[in-house]
Coordinates of C-alpha atoms in Angstrom, one line a residue:
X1 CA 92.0 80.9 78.0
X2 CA 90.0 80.2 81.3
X3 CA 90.0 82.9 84.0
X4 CA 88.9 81.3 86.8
X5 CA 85.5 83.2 88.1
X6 CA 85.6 82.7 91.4
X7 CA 82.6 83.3 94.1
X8 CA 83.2 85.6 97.4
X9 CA 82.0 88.3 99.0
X10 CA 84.3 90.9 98.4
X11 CA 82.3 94.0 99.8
X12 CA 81.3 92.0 102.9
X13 CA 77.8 93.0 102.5
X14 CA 76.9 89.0 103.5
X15 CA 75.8 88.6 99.3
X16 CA 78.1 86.6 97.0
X17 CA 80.4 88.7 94.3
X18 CA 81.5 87.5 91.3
X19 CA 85.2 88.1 90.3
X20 CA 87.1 87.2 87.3
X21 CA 90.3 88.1 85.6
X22 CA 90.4 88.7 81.8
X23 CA 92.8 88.4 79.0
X24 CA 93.8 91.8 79.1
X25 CA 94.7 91.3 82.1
X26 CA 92.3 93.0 84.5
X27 CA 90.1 92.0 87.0
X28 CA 86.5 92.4 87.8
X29 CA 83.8 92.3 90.2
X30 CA 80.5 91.8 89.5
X31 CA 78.7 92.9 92.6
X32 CA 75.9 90.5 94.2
X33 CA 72.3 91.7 94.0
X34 CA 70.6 88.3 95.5
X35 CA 68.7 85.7 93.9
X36 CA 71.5 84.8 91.9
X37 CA 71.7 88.2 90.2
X38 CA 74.8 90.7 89.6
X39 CA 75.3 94.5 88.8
X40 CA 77.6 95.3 85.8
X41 CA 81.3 94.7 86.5
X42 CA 83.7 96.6 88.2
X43 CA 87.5 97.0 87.7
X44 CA 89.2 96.5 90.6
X45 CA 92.4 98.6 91.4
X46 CA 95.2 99.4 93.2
X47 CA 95.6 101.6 96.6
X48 CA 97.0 104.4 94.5
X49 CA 94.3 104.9 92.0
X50 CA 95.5 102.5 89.2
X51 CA 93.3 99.7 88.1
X52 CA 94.8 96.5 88.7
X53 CA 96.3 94.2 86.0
X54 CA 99.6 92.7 86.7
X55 CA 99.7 90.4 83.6
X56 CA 97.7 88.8 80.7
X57 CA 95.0 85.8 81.2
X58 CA 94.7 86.7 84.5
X59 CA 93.1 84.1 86.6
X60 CA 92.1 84.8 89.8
X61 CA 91.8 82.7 93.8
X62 CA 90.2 84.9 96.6
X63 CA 91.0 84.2 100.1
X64 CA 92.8 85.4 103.1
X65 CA 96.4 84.6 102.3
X66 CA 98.3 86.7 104.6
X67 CA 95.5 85.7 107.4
X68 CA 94.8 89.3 108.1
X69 CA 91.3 88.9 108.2
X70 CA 90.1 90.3 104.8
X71 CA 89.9 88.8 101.4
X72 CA 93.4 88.8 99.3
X73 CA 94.2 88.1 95.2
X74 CA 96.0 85.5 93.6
X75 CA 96.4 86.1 90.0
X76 CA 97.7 83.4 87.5
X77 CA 98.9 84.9 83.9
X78 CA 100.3 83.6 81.2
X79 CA 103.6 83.7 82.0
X80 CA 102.9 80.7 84.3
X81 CA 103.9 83.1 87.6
X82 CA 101.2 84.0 90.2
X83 CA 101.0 87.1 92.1
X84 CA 99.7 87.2 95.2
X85 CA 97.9 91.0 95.6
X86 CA 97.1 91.9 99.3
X87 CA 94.0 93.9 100.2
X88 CA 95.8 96.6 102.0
X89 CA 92.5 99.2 102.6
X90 CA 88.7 99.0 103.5
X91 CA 87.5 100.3 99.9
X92 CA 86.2 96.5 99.2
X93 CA 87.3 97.7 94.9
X94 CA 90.1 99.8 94.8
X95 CA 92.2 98.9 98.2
X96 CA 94.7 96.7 96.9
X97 CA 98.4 97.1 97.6
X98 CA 101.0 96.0 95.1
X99 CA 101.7 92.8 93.5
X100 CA 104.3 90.8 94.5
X101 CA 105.1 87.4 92.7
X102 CA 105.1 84.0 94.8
X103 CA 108.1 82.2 95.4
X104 CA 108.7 78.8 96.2
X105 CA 112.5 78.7 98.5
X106 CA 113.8 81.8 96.4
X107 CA 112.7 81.6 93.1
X108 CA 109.1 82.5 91.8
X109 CA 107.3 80.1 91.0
X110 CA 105.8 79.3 87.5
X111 CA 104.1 76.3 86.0
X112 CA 104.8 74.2 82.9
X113 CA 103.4 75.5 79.7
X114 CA 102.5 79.2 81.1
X115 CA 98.9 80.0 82.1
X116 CA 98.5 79.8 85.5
X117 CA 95.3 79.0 87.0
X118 CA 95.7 79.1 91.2
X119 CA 92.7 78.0 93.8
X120 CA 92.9 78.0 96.8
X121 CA 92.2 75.1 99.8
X122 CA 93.3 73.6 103.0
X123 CA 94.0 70.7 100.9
X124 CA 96.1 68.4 103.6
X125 CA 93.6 69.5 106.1
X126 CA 96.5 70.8 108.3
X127 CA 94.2 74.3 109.1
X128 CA 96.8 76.0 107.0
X129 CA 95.7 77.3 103.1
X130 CA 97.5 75.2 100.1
X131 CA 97.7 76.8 96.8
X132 CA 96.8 74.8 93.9
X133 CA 97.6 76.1 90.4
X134 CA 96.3 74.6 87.0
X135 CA 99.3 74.7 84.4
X136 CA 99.4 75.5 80.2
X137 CA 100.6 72.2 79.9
X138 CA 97.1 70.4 81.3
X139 CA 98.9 69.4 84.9
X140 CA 98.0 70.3 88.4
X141 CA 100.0 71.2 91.1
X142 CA 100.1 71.5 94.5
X143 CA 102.5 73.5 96.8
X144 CA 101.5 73.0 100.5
X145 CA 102.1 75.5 103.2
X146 CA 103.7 74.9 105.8
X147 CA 104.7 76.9 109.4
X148 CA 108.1 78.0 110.1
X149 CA 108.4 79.7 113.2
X150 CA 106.2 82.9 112.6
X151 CA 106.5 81.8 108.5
X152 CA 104.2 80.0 106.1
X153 CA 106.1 78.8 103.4
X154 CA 105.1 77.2 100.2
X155 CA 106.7 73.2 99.6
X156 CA 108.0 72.3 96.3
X157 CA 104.9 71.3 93.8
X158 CA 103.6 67.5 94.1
X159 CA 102.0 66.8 91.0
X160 CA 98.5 65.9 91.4
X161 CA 97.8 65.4 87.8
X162 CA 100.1 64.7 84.7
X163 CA 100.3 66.9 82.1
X164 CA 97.4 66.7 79.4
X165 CA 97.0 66.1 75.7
X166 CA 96.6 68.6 73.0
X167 CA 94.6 66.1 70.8
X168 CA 94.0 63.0 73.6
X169 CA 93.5 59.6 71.5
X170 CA 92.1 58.6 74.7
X171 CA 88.7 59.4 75.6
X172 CA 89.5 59.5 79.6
X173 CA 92.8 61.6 79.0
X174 CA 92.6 65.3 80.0
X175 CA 93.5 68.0 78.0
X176 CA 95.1 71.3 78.6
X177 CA 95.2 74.4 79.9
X178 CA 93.9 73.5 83.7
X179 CA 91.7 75.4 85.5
X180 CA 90.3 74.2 88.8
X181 CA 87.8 74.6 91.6
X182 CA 88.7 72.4 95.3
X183 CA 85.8 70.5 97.0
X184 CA 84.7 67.9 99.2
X185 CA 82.6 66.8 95.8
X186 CA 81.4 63.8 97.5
X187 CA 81.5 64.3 101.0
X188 CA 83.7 61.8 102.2
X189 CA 86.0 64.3 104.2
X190 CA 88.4 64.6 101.4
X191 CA 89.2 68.0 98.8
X192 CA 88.6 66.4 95.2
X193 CA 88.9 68.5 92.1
X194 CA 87.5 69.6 89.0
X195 CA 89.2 70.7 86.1
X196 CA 88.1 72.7 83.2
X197 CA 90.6 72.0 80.3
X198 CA 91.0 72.5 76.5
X199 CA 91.8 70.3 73.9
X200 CA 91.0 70.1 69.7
X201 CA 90.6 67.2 67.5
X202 CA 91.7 67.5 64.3
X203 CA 88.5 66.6 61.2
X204 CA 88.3 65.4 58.3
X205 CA 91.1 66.2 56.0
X206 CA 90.1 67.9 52.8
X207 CA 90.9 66.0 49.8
X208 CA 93.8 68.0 47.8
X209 CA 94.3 68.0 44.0
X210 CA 98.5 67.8 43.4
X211 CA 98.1 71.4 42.3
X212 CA 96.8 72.2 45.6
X213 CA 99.3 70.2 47.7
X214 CA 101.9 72.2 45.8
X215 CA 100.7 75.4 46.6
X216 CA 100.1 74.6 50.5
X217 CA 103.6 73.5 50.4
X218 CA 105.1 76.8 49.5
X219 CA 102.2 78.5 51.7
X220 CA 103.7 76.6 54.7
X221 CA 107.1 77.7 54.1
X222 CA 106.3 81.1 53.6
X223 CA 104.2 81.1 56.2
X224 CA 107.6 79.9 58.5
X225 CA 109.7 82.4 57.3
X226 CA 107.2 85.5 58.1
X227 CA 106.8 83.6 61.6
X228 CA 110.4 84.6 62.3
X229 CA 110.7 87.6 61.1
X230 CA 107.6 88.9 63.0
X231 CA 109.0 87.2 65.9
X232 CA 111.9 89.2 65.6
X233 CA 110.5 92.3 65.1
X234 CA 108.6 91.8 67.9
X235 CA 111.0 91.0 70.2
X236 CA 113.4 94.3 69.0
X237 CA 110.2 96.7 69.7
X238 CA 109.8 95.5 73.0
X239 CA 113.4 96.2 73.6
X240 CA 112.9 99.8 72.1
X241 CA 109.7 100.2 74.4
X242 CA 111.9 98.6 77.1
X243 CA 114.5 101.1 76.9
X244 CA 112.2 103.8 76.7
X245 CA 110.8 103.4 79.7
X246 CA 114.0 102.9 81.4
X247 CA 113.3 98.9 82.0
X248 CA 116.4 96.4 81.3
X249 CA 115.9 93.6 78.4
X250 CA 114.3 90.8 81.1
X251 CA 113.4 93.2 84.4
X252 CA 109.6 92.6 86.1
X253 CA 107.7 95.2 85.1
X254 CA 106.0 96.7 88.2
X255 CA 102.2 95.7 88.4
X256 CA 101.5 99.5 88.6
X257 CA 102.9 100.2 85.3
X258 CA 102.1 97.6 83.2
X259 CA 99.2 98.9 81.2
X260 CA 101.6 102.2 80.4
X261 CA 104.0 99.7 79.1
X262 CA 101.4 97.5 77.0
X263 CA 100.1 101.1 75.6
X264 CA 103.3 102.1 74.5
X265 CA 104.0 98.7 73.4
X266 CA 101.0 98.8 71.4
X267 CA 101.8 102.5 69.8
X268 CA 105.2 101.1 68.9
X269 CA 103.3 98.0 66.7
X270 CA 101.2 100.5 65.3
X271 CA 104.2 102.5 64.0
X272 CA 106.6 100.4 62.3
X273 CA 105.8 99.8 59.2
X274 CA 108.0 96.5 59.0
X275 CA 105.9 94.5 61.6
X276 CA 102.5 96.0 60.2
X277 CA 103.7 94.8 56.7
X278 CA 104.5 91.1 58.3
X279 CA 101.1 91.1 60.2
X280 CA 99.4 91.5 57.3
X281 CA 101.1 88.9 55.1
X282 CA 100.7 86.6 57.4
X283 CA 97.1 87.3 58.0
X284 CA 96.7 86.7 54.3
X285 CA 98.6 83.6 54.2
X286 CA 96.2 82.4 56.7
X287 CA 93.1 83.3 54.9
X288 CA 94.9 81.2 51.9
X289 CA 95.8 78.2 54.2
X290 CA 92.5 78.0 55.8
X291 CA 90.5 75.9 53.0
X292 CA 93.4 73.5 52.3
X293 CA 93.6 72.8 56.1
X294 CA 91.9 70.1 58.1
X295 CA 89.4 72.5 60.4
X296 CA 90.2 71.8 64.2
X297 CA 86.9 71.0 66.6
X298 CA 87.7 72.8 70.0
X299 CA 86.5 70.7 73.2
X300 CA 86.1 72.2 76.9
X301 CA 85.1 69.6 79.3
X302 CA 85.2 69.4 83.1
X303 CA 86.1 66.6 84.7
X304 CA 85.9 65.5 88.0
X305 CA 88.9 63.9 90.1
X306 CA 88.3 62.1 93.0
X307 CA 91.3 61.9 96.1
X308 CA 91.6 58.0 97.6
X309 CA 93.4 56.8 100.6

């Protein structure tokens, strides 16, 4: 997972901060120091002393959304939805209000494949901010703004990129997992892009007596059948948790509560012995798998797009 470290003086001391979201899901400032140096990060947090997390791979835009005047959040997660979290007080780390998804018409909007990677950029060059989100599935998409009455509304996406390859046979085809910066990268007036992706390529095949094929065989299948039943489980202790907590089965959980629900969440896979037993089996079946597997080579690559016409 990428997530999206973004430059921007968040303090407003005039030095450049580094900010970043994390898998967990929350986000950090690194405070600037000059000469290209930073202080040890920062969680930032909420207006009512919470830290801020409102989902996992967290990938973060700064700007001035709202166009109040001070710098805003746009967090991507996983889910493929992005949050747009308003600075709401003057303490520069912990004066954020609460998250509230982004919508496109009335729905909120999420990207193909999950894990949402958002930039911002007066992409049309209309003088209004576009938002730009990188998708799980390797596209990119852009939903432009645009003023109704005293409204700025966000169009339906126009792709800008396809979606990408898991393995690409092709050299010059992208992978997945997009995450982008916006930039004039060669001066010519226009907002070009460059996107970080993620792809594998599978190596050399290990060569496999028949005893050995056999027993991969019945490694796979097992390996299927744990896959289902931990799938289950997981799926009936997050409706336990769920219920505990007084949520329904598919309700939002509330930014401000999220990391009291991934605790308990957590607890509750601690304690039951049925999905520690299936972790552990299929951890082992893994382990067994592993030298009768081809190994996968893991590429990141940036690539650089450049708009015509």
């Amino acid at each position: 997972m990428g997530f999206g470290p973004q430059f921007a003086d968040l303090d407003g001391d005039g030095k450049k901060d580094l900010v970043s979201g994390s898998w967990p899901g929350e986000v950090y400032c690194f405070k600037g120091q000059g000469g290209g140096t930073f202080a040890a990060p920062i969680k930032l947090g909420f207006e009512d002393g919470t830290e801020l997390n409102v989902g996992k791979a967290a990938s973060v835009a700064v700007g001035d959304w709202d166009g109040d005047g001070d710098l805003d959040l746009l967090i991507g997660v996983i889910s493929g939805e992005v949050w747009f979290v308003p600075r709401v007080a003057k303490e520069w780390n912990k004066g954020f209000g609460p998250g509230q998804k982004i919508q496109v018409g009335s729905k909120d909007l999420r990207v193909p494949g999950g894990d949402a990677g958002p930039a911002l950029a007066d992409f049309d060059r209309d003088g209004i901010t576009d938002l730009l989100v990188g998708a799980g599935n390797g596209s990119v998409l852009l939903y432009r703004r645009v003023r109704k009455g005293d409204a700025l509304l966000l169009q339906p996406p126009q792709i800008l990129l396809p979606r990408g390859d898991s393995q690409p046979k092709d050299p010059k085809r992208h992978g997945q997992r997009s995450k982008l910066q916006v930039l004039d990268w060669n001066g010519d007036g226009r907002m070009d892009l460059l996107v970080g992706d993620f792809s594998t390529e599978p190596g050399a095949a290990p060569k496999l007596s028949q005893a050995q094929q056999e027993k991969k065989k019945s490694l796979l299948a097992r390996r299927s059948r744990i896959s289902a039943g931990l799938g289950e489980r997981i799926r009936a202790l997050s409706r336990k948790v769920r219920k505990a907590l007084g949520y329904g089965e598919r309700e939002t959980i509330p930014p401000t509560r999220r990391k009291a629900f991934n605790r308990a969440l957590l607890k509750a896979y601690a304690g039951d012995p049925a999905y520690n037993k299936l972790r552990a089996e299929s951890l082992k079946i893994a382990e067994k798998l592993a030298p009768l597997s081809p190994k996968q080579i893991l590429h990141g690559r940036v690539r650089l797009f450049l708009q015509r016409g």
